[in-house]
Short mmCIF file of C-alpha atoms (C1' of nucleotides) in Angstrom, two decimals:
data_model
loop_
_atom_site.label_atom_id
_atom_site.label_comp_id
_atom_site.label_asym_id
_atom_site.label_seq_id
_atom_site.Cartn_x
_atom_site.Cartn_y
_atom_site.Cartn_z
CA MET R 196 -53.41 32.84 35.03
CA THR R 197 -55.92 34.39 37.41
CA ILE R 198 -59.62 34.46 36.61
CA ASN R 199 -60.71 37.97 35.72
CA SER R 200 -63.57 38.89 38.04
CA ASN R 201 -63.24 42.51 37.03
CA THR R 202 -65.87 43.38 34.45
CA ALA R 203 -63.56 45.44 32.25
CA ASP R 204 -61.19 42.49 32.04
CA ARG R 205 -64.01 40.11 31.22
CA ILE R 206 -65.04 42.44 28.40
CA LEU R 207 -61.47 42.42 27.11
CA ASP R 208 -61.35 38.63 27.37
CA ALA R 209 -64.56 38.22 25.37
CA ALA R 210 -63.57 40.81 22.77
CA GLN R 211 -60.16 39.22 22.27
CA GLU R 212 -61.59 35.75 21.83
CA LEU R 213 -64.23 36.95 19.38
CA ILE R 214 -61.69 38.90 17.30
CA GLN R 215 -59.35 35.92 17.18
CA ARG R 216 -62.24 33.78 16.02
CA ARG R 217 -64.20 36.06 13.67
CA GLY R 218 -62.32 39.31 13.18
CA TYR R 219 -62.84 42.88 14.36
CA ASN R 220 -65.33 43.96 11.70
CA ALA R 221 -67.48 40.87 12.12
CA ILE R 222 -68.21 41.36 15.82
CA SER R 223 -70.52 43.80 17.57
CA PHE R 224 -71.00 45.19 21.05
CA ASN R 225 -73.96 42.88 21.38
CA ASP R 226 -71.84 39.82 20.65
CA ILE R 227 -69.39 40.81 23.36
CA ALA R 228 -72.11 41.79 25.83
CA GLU R 229 -73.87 38.48 25.36
CA GLN R 230 -70.71 36.53 26.11
CA VAL R 231 -69.99 38.56 29.25
CA GLY R 232 -73.60 38.45 30.43
CA ILE R 233 -74.27 42.19 30.42
CA LYS R 234 -75.97 44.62 28.05
CA LYS R 235 -74.44 46.63 25.22
CA PRO R 236 -74.43 50.06 26.91
CA SER R 237 -72.54 48.60 29.86
CA ILE R 238 -69.59 47.98 27.59
CA ILE R 239 -69.59 51.61 26.56
CA HIS R 240 -69.55 52.50 30.23
CA HIS R 241 -66.11 50.86 30.39
CA PHE R 242 -64.83 51.72 26.92
CA PRO R 243 -65.92 54.92 25.17
CA CYS R 244 -66.09 53.44 21.68
CA LYS R 245 -65.36 50.31 19.69
CA ALA R 246 -61.95 51.52 18.56
CA ALA R 247 -60.90 52.23 22.15
CA LEU R 248 -61.94 48.73 23.16
CA GLY R 249 -60.05 47.32 20.20
CA ARG R 250 -56.95 49.29 21.10
CA ALA R 251 -57.11 48.12 24.72
CA VAL R 252 -57.41 44.49 23.63
CA ILE R 253 -54.31 44.71 21.44
CA LYS R 254 -52.28 46.58 24.03
CA ARG R 255 -53.02 44.03 26.74
CA TYR R 256 -52.30 41.13 24.37
CA ARG R 257 -49.04 42.69 23.25
CA GLU R 258 -47.80 43.60 26.73
CA HIS R 259 -48.74 40.27 28.27
CA LEU R 260 -46.75 38.45 25.59
CA ALA R 261 -43.87 40.92 25.82
CA THR R 262 -43.28 40.37 29.53
CA LYS R 263 -43.32 36.61 28.97
CA LEU R 264 -40.86 36.82 26.05
CA ASP R 265 -38.56 39.34 27.70
CA GLY R 266 -38.51 37.16 30.77
CA VAL R 267 -37.24 34.09 28.96
CA ALA R 268 -34.86 36.13 26.78
CA ASN R 269 -33.12 37.64 29.81
CA ALA R 270 -33.14 34.53 32.02
CA ASP R 271 -29.62 33.24 32.60
CA ASP R 272 -30.74 29.63 32.98
CA LYS R 273 -32.59 29.60 29.65
CA SER R 274 -30.90 28.78 26.35
CA ALA R 275 -31.80 30.28 22.97
CA VAL R 276 -33.54 27.03 22.07
CA ASP R 277 -35.58 27.28 25.27
CA ALA R 278 -36.58 30.81 24.34
CA PHE R 279 -37.55 29.77 20.84
CA ASP R 280 -39.69 26.96 22.25
CA VAL R 281 -41.44 29.43 24.52
CA TYR R 282 -42.04 31.67 21.52
CA CYS R 283 -43.68 28.81 19.63
CA THR R 284 -46.03 27.65 22.38
CA PRO R 285 -48.79 30.25 21.79
CA TYR R 286 -48.80 29.29 18.12
CA THR R 287 -49.05 25.57 18.80
CA ASP R 288 -51.73 26.21 21.42
CA LEU R 289 -53.81 28.19 18.95
CA GLY R 290 -53.07 25.82 16.10
CA THR R 291 -54.23 22.63 17.79
CA GLY R 292 -57.93 22.15 18.39
CA SER R 293 -58.89 25.81 18.28
CA ASP R 294 -60.54 27.91 15.61
CA LYS R 295 -58.69 31.00 16.78
CA ILE R 296 -55.65 32.68 15.25
CA CYS R 297 -53.22 35.25 16.61
CA LEU R 298 -55.08 38.42 17.59
CA CYS R 299 -52.74 40.62 15.58
CA GLY R 300 -52.68 38.22 12.65
CA SER R 301 -56.45 38.50 12.52
CA LEU R 302 -56.34 42.28 12.74
CA ALA R 303 -53.56 42.54 10.15
CA GLY R 304 -55.80 40.64 7.76
CA GLU R 305 -58.27 43.52 7.86
CA PHE R 306 -55.61 46.17 8.43
CA MET R 307 -56.92 48.75 5.95
CA ALA R 308 -60.38 48.61 7.55
CA LEU R 309 -59.02 49.38 11.02
CA PRO R 310 -59.03 52.73 12.85
CA LYS R 311 -55.61 54.39 12.69
CA ASP R 312 -54.71 53.99 16.35
CA MET R 313 -55.54 50.31 16.21
CA ARG R 314 -53.23 49.92 13.22
CA ASN R 315 -50.42 51.44 15.25
CA GLU R 316 -50.81 48.89 18.03
CA VAL R 317 -50.74 46.04 15.51
CA SER R 318 -47.62 47.40 13.83
CA ILE R 319 -45.82 47.70 17.16
CA PHE R 320 -46.71 44.07 17.90
CA PHE R 321 -45.05 42.73 14.77
CA GLU R 322 -42.04 45.00 14.94
CA SER R 323 -41.29 44.04 18.53
CA HIS R 324 -41.59 40.36 17.65
CA ILE R 325 -39.12 40.75 14.78
CA LYS R 326 -36.67 42.44 17.13
CA TRP R 327 -37.10 39.77 19.80
CA LEU R 328 -36.55 36.99 17.26
CA GLU R 329 -33.43 38.67 15.84
CA ASN R 330 -32.03 38.93 19.36
CA ILE R 331 -32.71 35.27 20.18
CA LEU R 332 -31.29 34.12 16.85
CA ALA R 333 -28.13 36.13 17.49
CA GLN R 334 -27.82 34.63 20.97
CA GLY R 335 -28.25 31.10 19.66
CA LYS R 336 -25.76 31.64 16.90
CA LYS R 337 -23.20 32.84 19.42
CA THR R 338 -23.69 29.80 21.65
CA GLY R 339 -23.67 27.45 18.68
CA GLU R 340 -27.26 26.35 19.24
CA PHE R 341 -28.29 27.74 15.86
CA ILE R 342 -26.38 27.23 12.63
CA PHE R 343 -27.54 29.07 9.52
CA ASP R 344 -26.12 31.40 6.88
CA ASP R 345 -29.02 33.75 6.27
CA PRO R 346 -28.88 37.30 7.67
CA LEU R 347 -30.64 37.58 11.03
CA PRO R 348 -33.49 39.88 9.86
CA MET R 349 -34.33 37.50 7.00
CA MET R 350 -34.50 34.50 9.28
CA ALA R 351 -36.54 36.38 11.88
CA GLN R 352 -39.02 37.44 9.22
CA LEU R 353 -39.32 33.95 7.81
CA ILE R 354 -40.15 32.61 11.26
CA LEU R 355 -42.75 35.27 12.06
CA ASP R 356 -44.35 35.09 8.62
CA SER R 357 -44.56 31.32 8.48
CA LEU R 358 -46.01 31.01 11.99
CA GLN R 359 -48.62 33.70 11.35
CA GLY R 360 -49.39 32.24 7.94
CA ALA R 361 -49.56 28.72 9.35
CA LEU R 362 -52.31 29.68 11.81
CA ILE R 363 -54.38 31.26 9.06
CA VAL R 364 -53.90 28.54 6.46
CA LYS R 365 -54.37 25.80 9.04
CA ARG R 366 -57.81 27.04 10.07
CA ALA R 367 -58.95 27.03 6.46
CA THR R 368 -57.63 23.53 5.77
CA ALA R 369 -58.15 21.79 9.12
CA ASN R 370 -54.83 19.99 9.26
CA THR R 371 -54.31 19.14 12.92
CA HIS R 372 -50.54 18.79 12.67
CA HIS R 373 -50.00 21.90 10.61
CA LEU R 374 -48.36 23.99 13.33
CA HIS R 375 -46.18 21.18 14.63
CA ASN R 376 -45.00 20.48 11.10
CA VAL R 377 -44.06 24.07 10.37
CA ILE R 378 -42.25 24.49 13.67
CA ARG R 379 -40.32 21.26 13.15
CA THR R 380 -39.33 22.42 9.66
CA LEU R 381 -38.25 25.82 10.99
CA LYS R 382 -36.14 24.16 13.68
CA ALA R 383 -34.46 22.03 11.02
CA LYS R 384 -33.47 25.26 9.27
CA LEU R 385 -32.02 26.70 12.48
CA ASN R 386 -29.91 23.64 13.16
CA PRO R 387 -29.61 21.36 10.11
CA MET F 904 -55.15 40.71 -19.18
CA THR F 905 -58.16 42.03 -21.04
CA ILE F 906 -60.21 44.93 -19.72
CA ASN F 907 -63.55 43.73 -18.42
CA SER F 908 -66.26 45.71 -20.18
CA ASN F 909 -68.88 43.27 -18.96
CA THR F 910 -70.65 44.69 -15.90
CA ALA F 911 -70.70 41.43 -13.97
CA ASP F 912 -66.94 41.18 -14.41
CA ARG F 913 -66.43 44.76 -13.34
CA ILE F 914 -68.45 44.01 -10.19
CA LEU F 915 -66.23 41.00 -9.53
CA ASP F 916 -63.13 43.12 -10.12
CA ALA F 917 -64.25 45.76 -7.65
CA ALA F 918 -65.36 43.24 -5.04
CA GLN F 919 -62.07 41.35 -5.28
CA GLU F 920 -59.99 44.49 -4.90
CA LEU F 921 -62.02 45.69 -1.93
CA ILE F 922 -61.84 42.33 -0.17
CA GLN F 923 -58.08 42.15 -0.72
CA ARG F 924 -57.75 45.63 0.74
CA ARG F 925 -60.29 45.68 3.59
CA GLY F 926 -61.82 42.23 4.00
CA TYR F 927 -65.21 40.71 3.26
CA ASN F 928 -67.01 41.86 6.39
CA ALA F 929 -65.80 45.44 6.07
CA ILE F 930 -67.23 46.05 2.60
CA SER F 931 -70.80 46.63 1.47
CA PHE F 932 -72.79 46.54 -1.74
CA ASN F 933 -72.62 50.32 -1.73
CA ASP F 934 -68.82 50.28 -1.61
CA ILE F 935 -68.68 47.99 -4.62
CA ALA F 936 -71.39 49.89 -6.51
CA GLU F 937 -69.58 53.18 -5.99
CA GLN F 938 -66.35 51.78 -7.39
CA VAL F 939 -68.10 50.34 -10.45
CA GLY F 940 -70.15 53.48 -10.99
CA ILE F 941 -73.60 51.89 -10.61
CA LYS F 942 -76.15 51.61 -7.82
CA LYS F 943 -76.56 48.92 -5.19
CA PRO F 944 -79.62 47.14 -6.64
CA SER F 945 -77.80 46.72 -9.95
CA ILE F 946 -75.29 44.48 -8.21
CA ILE F 947 -78.08 42.36 -6.79
CA HIS F 948 -79.46 42.10 -10.31
CA HIS F 949 -76.25 40.24 -11.25
CA PHE F 950 -75.61 38.40 -7.96
CA PRO F 951 -78.56 37.31 -5.81
CA CYS F 952 -76.84 37.94 -2.47
CA LYS F 953 -73.55 38.95 -0.92
CA ALA F 954 -72.44 35.39 -0.28
CA ALA F 955 -73.03 34.44 -3.93
CA LEU F 956 -70.94 37.39 -5.04
CA GLY F 957 -68.24 36.42 -2.59
CA ARG F 958 -68.26 32.85 -3.82
CA ALA F 959 -68.02 33.96 -7.44
CA VAL F 960 -65.06 36.21 -6.64
CA ILE F 961 -63.13 33.38 -4.99
CA LYS F 962 -63.96 30.88 -7.71
CA ARG F 963 -62.78 33.19 -10.48
CA TYR F 964 -59.61 34.08 -8.53
CA ARG F 965 -58.84 30.43 -7.86
CA GLU F 966 -59.49 29.22 -11.41
CA HIS F 967 -57.60 32.06 -13.03
CA LEU F 968 -54.54 31.27 -10.94
CA ALA F 969 -54.97 27.52 -11.43
CA THR F 970 -54.83 27.68 -15.23
CA LYS F 971 -51.73 29.83 -15.01
CA LEU F 972 -50.01 27.47 -12.56
CA ASP F 973 -51.04 24.29 -14.33
CA GLY F 974 -49.78 25.80 -17.57
CA VAL F 975 -46.27 26.38 -16.28
CA ALA F 976 -46.22 23.08 -14.37
CA ASN F 977 -46.99 21.08 -17.48
CA ALA F 978 -44.88 23.09 -19.94
CA ASP F 979 -41.96 21.03 -21.24
CA ASP F 980 -39.74 24.06 -21.75
CA LYS F 981 -40.16 25.27 -18.16
CA SER F 982 -37.97 24.08 -15.29
CA ALA F 983 -39.12 23.64 -11.69
CA VAL F 984 -37.29 26.85 -10.80
CA ASP F 985 -39.19 28.65 -13.57
CA ALA F 986 -42.46 27.33 -12.17
CA PHE F 987 -41.54 28.41 -8.65
CA ASP F 988 -40.71 31.89 -9.92
CA VAL F 989 -44.09 32.08 -11.62
CA TYR F 990 -45.71 31.01 -8.37
CA CYS F 991 -43.99 33.81 -6.50
CA THR F 992 -44.84 36.65 -8.88
CA PRO F 993 -48.38 37.31 -7.59
CA TYR F 994 -46.98 37.55 -4.07
CA THR F 995 -44.22 39.96 -5.04
CA ASP F 996 -46.68 42.01 -7.08
CA LEU F 997 -49.03 42.32 -4.12
CA GLY F 998 -46.20 42.85 -1.67
CA THR F 999 -44.56 45.78 -3.41
CA GLY F 1000 -46.33 49.11 -3.37
CA SER F 1001 -49.81 47.75 -2.77
CA ASP F 1002 -51.98 47.62 0.31
CA LYS F 1003 -53.64 44.44 -0.89
CA ILE F 1004 -53.04 40.87 0.24
CA CYS F 1005 -54.01 37.53 -1.30
CA LEU F 1006 -57.80 37.30 -1.65
CA CYS F 1007 -57.93 33.95 0.11
CA GLY F 1008 -55.44 35.03 2.75
CA SER F 1009 -57.75 37.91 3.56
CA LEU F 1010 -60.80 35.63 3.68
CA ALA F 1011 -59.00 33.00 5.75
CA GLY F 1012 -58.31 35.72 8.32
CA GLU F 1013 -62.06 36.06 8.90
CA PHE F 1014 -62.80 32.42 8.12
CA MET F 1015 -65.19 31.77 11.01
CA ALA F 1016 -67.30 34.79 10.04
CA LEU F 1017 -67.76 33.57 6.46
CA PRO F 1018 -70.78 31.81 4.95
CA LYS F 1019 -70.19 28.06 4.68
CA ASP F 1020 -69.99 27.87 0.89
CA MET F 1021 -67.45 30.67 0.84
CA ARG F 1022 -65.34 28.75 3.34
CA ASN F 1023 -65.35 25.78 0.99
CA GLU F 1024 -63.97 27.83 -1.89
CA VAL F 1025 -61.20 29.19 0.31
CA SER F 1026 -60.26 25.72 1.55
CA ILE F 1027 -60.06 24.40 -2.00
CA PHE F 1028 -57.75 27.27 -2.90
CA PHE F 1029 -55.18 26.43 -0.23
CA GLU F 1030 -55.39 22.68 -0.72
CA SER F 1031 -54.80 22.96 -4.46
CA HIS F 1032 -51.83 25.25 -3.87
CA ILE F 1033 -50.29 22.77 -1.45
CA LYS F 1034 -50.69 20.02 -4.03
CA TRP F 1035 -49.22 22.15 -6.81
CA LEU F 1036 -46.23 23.08 -4.67
CA GLU F 1037 -45.59 19.46 -3.67
CA ASN F 1038 -45.64 18.50 -7.33
CA ILE F 1039 -43.18 21.23 -8.35
CA LEU F 1040 -40.88 20.46 -5.44
CA ALA F 1041 -40.85 16.77 -6.43
CA GLN F 1042 -40.08 17.73 -10.03
CA GLY F 1043 -37.23 20.00 -8.98
CA LYS F 1044 -35.80 17.40 -6.66
CA LYS F 1045 -35.77 14.87 -9.48
CA THR F 1046 -33.96 17.23 -11.85
CA GLY F 1047 -31.54 18.29 -9.14
CA GLU F 1048 -32.73 21.89 -9.19
CA PHE F 1049 -33.86 21.62 -5.57
CA ILE F 1050 -31.83 20.08 -2.77
CA PHE F 1051 -33.43 19.67 0.65
CA ASP F 1052 -34.06 16.94 3.20
CA ASP F 1053 -37.50 17.88 4.53
CA PRO F 1054 -40.53 15.82 3.43
CA LEU F 1055 -42.33 17.39 0.47
CA PRO F 1056 -45.57 18.27 2.34
CA MET F 1057 -43.62 20.07 5.04
CA MET F 1058 -41.67 22.14 2.55
CA ALA F 1059 -44.78 22.96 0.54
CA GLN F 1060 -46.58 24.12 3.67
CA LEU F 1061 -43.67 26.24 4.80
CA ILE F 1062 -43.65 28.00 1.44
CA LEU F 1063 -47.39 28.64 1.35
CA ASP F 1064 -47.54 29.74 4.99
CA SER F 1065 -44.58 32.06 4.81
CA LEU F 1066 -45.76 33.74 1.60
CA GLN F 1067 -49.28 34.26 2.93
CA GLY F 1068 -47.93 35.41 6.27
CA ALA F 1069 -45.43 37.71 4.59
CA LEU F 1070 -48.17 39.60 2.75
CA ILE F 1071 -50.13 40.11 5.95
CA VAL F 1072 -47.20 41.07 8.18
CA LYS F 1073 -45.67 43.26 5.49
CA ARG F 1074 -48.79 45.43 5.17
CA ALA F 1075 -48.80 46.04 8.92
CA THR F 1076 -45.10 46.94 9.04
CA ALA F 1077 -44.57 48.67 5.68
CA ASN F 1078 -41.27 47.03 4.81
CA THR F 1079 -40.92 47.43 1.05
CA HIS F 1080 -38.48 44.55 0.61
CA HIS F 1081 -40.35 42.11 2.83
CA LEU F 1082 -41.61 39.83 0.06
CA HIS F 1083 -38.33 39.82 -1.84
CA ASN F 1084 -36.49 38.93 1.36
CA VAL F 1085 -38.75 36.03 2.22
CA ILE F 1086 -38.65 34.61 -1.30
CA ARG F 1087 -34.85 34.87 -1.40
CA THR F 1088 -34.64 33.08 1.96
CA LEU F 1089 -37.02 30.36 0.78
CA LYS F 1090 -34.95 29.83 -2.38
CA ALA F 1091 -31.83 29.47 -0.26
CA LYS F 1092 -33.61 26.66 1.59
CA LEU F 1093 -34.52 24.95 -1.70
CA ASN F 1094 -30.99 25.06 -3.00
CA PRO F 1095 -28.43 25.85 -0.27
"C1'" DG H 425 -92.79 44.63 -28.73
"C1'" DA H 426 -89.52 41.99 -25.90
"C1'" DC H 427 -85.95 41.56 -22.98
"C1'" DA H 428 -82.13 42.71 -20.08
"C1'" DA H 429 -79.93 46.10 -17.38
"C1'" DA H 430 -80.10 49.75 -14.93
"C1'" DC H 431 -82.67 52.90 -12.00
"C1'" DT H 432 -85.63 55.11 -7.81
"C1'" DA H 433 -87.78 54.16 -3.76
"C1'" DC H 434 -88.35 51.44 -0.29
"C1'" DC H 435 -88.01 47.80 3.75
"C1'" DA H 436 -86.74 45.39 8.27
"C1'" DA H 437 -82.87 44.49 10.91
"C1'" DA H 438 -78.63 45.54 12.91
"C1'" DC H 439 -75.04 48.73 13.74
"C1'" DG H 440 -72.35 52.03 17.09
"C1'" DT H 441 -73.66 55.46 20.07
"C1'" DT H 442 -76.35 58.62 23.27
"C1'" DA H 443 -79.76 59.91 26.82
"C1'" DG H 444 -81.71 59.37 31.06
"C1'" DG H 445 -82.39 56.84 35.02
"C1'" DT H 446 -81.81 53.32 38.91
"C1'" DA H 447 -79.56 50.93 42.21
"C1'" DG H 448 -75.60 50.41 45.37
"C1'" DT H 449 -71.08 51.99 47.48
"C1'" DC H 450 -68.36 55.13 50.05
"C1'" DA H 451 -66.35 59.09 52.10
"C1'" DT H 452 -67.56 63.49 54.46
"C1'" DG H 453 -69.31 66.44 58.04
"C1'" DA H 454 -72.94 67.95 61.45
"C1'" DT C 485 -75.03 58.17 63.77
"C1'" DC C 486 -76.83 59.29 60.02
"C1'" DA C 487 -77.93 62.27 56.32
"C1'" DT C 488 -75.74 64.18 52.17
"C1'" DG C 489 -73.42 64.24 47.88
"C1'" DA C 490 -70.47 62.10 44.68
"C1'" DC C 491 -69.34 58.08 42.45
"C1'" DT C 492 -69.49 53.48 39.95
"C1'" DA C 493 -71.98 50.00 37.49
"C1'" DC C 494 -75.48 48.82 35.01
"C1'" DC C 495 -79.98 49.26 32.89
"C1'" DT C 496 -83.96 50.44 29.20
"C1'" DA C 497 -85.10 53.06 25.35
"C1'" DA C 498 -84.08 55.41 21.60
"C1'" DC C 499 -81.05 57.88 18.38
"C1'" DG C 500 -79.37 58.33 13.41
"C1'" DT C 501 -77.03 55.52 10.16
"C1'" DT C 502 -75.92 51.60 7.52
"C1'" DT C 503 -76.69 47.02 6.36
"C1'" DG C 504 -78.42 43.31 2.93
"C1'" DG C 505 -82.28 42.82 0.26
"C1'" DT C 506 -87.05 43.78 -2.45
"C1'" DA C 507 -90.53 45.91 -5.61
"C1'" DG C 508 -91.71 48.40 -9.33
"C1'" DT C 509 -90.32 51.40 -13.11
"C1'" DT C 510 -87.55 53.42 -16.74
"C1'" DT C 511 -83.99 53.01 -20.32
"C1'" DG C 512 -81.57 51.04 -24.15
"C1'" DT C 513 -81.05 47.45 -27.79
"C1'" DC C 514 -82.34 44.02 -30.93
#
DNA sequence: GACAAACTACCAAACGTTAGGTAGTCATGA
DNA sequence: TCATGACTACCTAACGTTTGGTAGTTTGTC
């Protein structure tokens, strides 16, 4: 990962981190500006309004993750289990020693208080993850890596829900091994 | 459920509903006052500050649910499956045709932006649910209602996480059957 | 008359946003 | 070569609005 020297990117970095930590409605332009080392109006020079900044943060987050996931899903030398492990790494990273949760999990928690175009970006995030998971589960079932009876959409939803929920519950209960536990349990369901 | 004619209770009702819908940091005294049909200072007459109101909302929510859950857990004529069904009903109720999520799920999403004493109440909520679930799972395993290999704490966490996550993801994706699907999948794991 | 519960009328602080201006960069053309 | 004009990046100051919260007063009930 390259260091973002570009100011717009540093604003996005700060905004993302603050949303993951505190939520969209609990942060202000001043909070972001302070973290970047500039003043509030300078942020508006780069992003016309708070909602536009919010939208840009989600889009970047979503697309960055998508290229990573699509890469491992289409790689010939990667198994379905490999892909699933890659999928889990951001969750374990967030869940161990950080007080951050998934950006879109945070935003979904205050979904009804979000501008409409931000809601759209969040929805796309979850829907694309469901699709990706269904695809990987189907692959793994074909290769015999995964063995389970549940319909693919149900299993994909259980995985997404429990990982998102785990991050949120973990932060409120401070159990260091929470994410590892949930992922291990999920894996046991995929290959008993 | 009795109708709350008491003003303090009606304030708590409105605050709870608004937090479940939009989140703590996105609502104001004015929002609550408008819903109750009184003015902002009247709320402060009943609750000294926003954090105190927030704390009272969580405490009432937690205790109301606790008496219900403890009732069914200790009832001799109720099986572990019965108890688990009772546990799931609030989630299915919220998850079908409502844009609300669990109060504490909402608050955990903005955990780091919450006053300290509110955080405590939220933590207690999740920890007591984990304990209750472990107890019910142990009961059901003893009676043969539940059959699974995972350690009790792992299974309890998976259930709590996936139900909380399901509510949040569902609202952002508008899948009507989301909660029913997850609960059916969870039940299949408890008794394959 | 006493008390609680509601009100009107405020406050200081913070919010997102706008206005207006200052440096510095960079391409263009005489 | 060196003005000129356009542009980007950032600033200070202020806008109107909303926030949580306070003070003092009226209303209703026993």
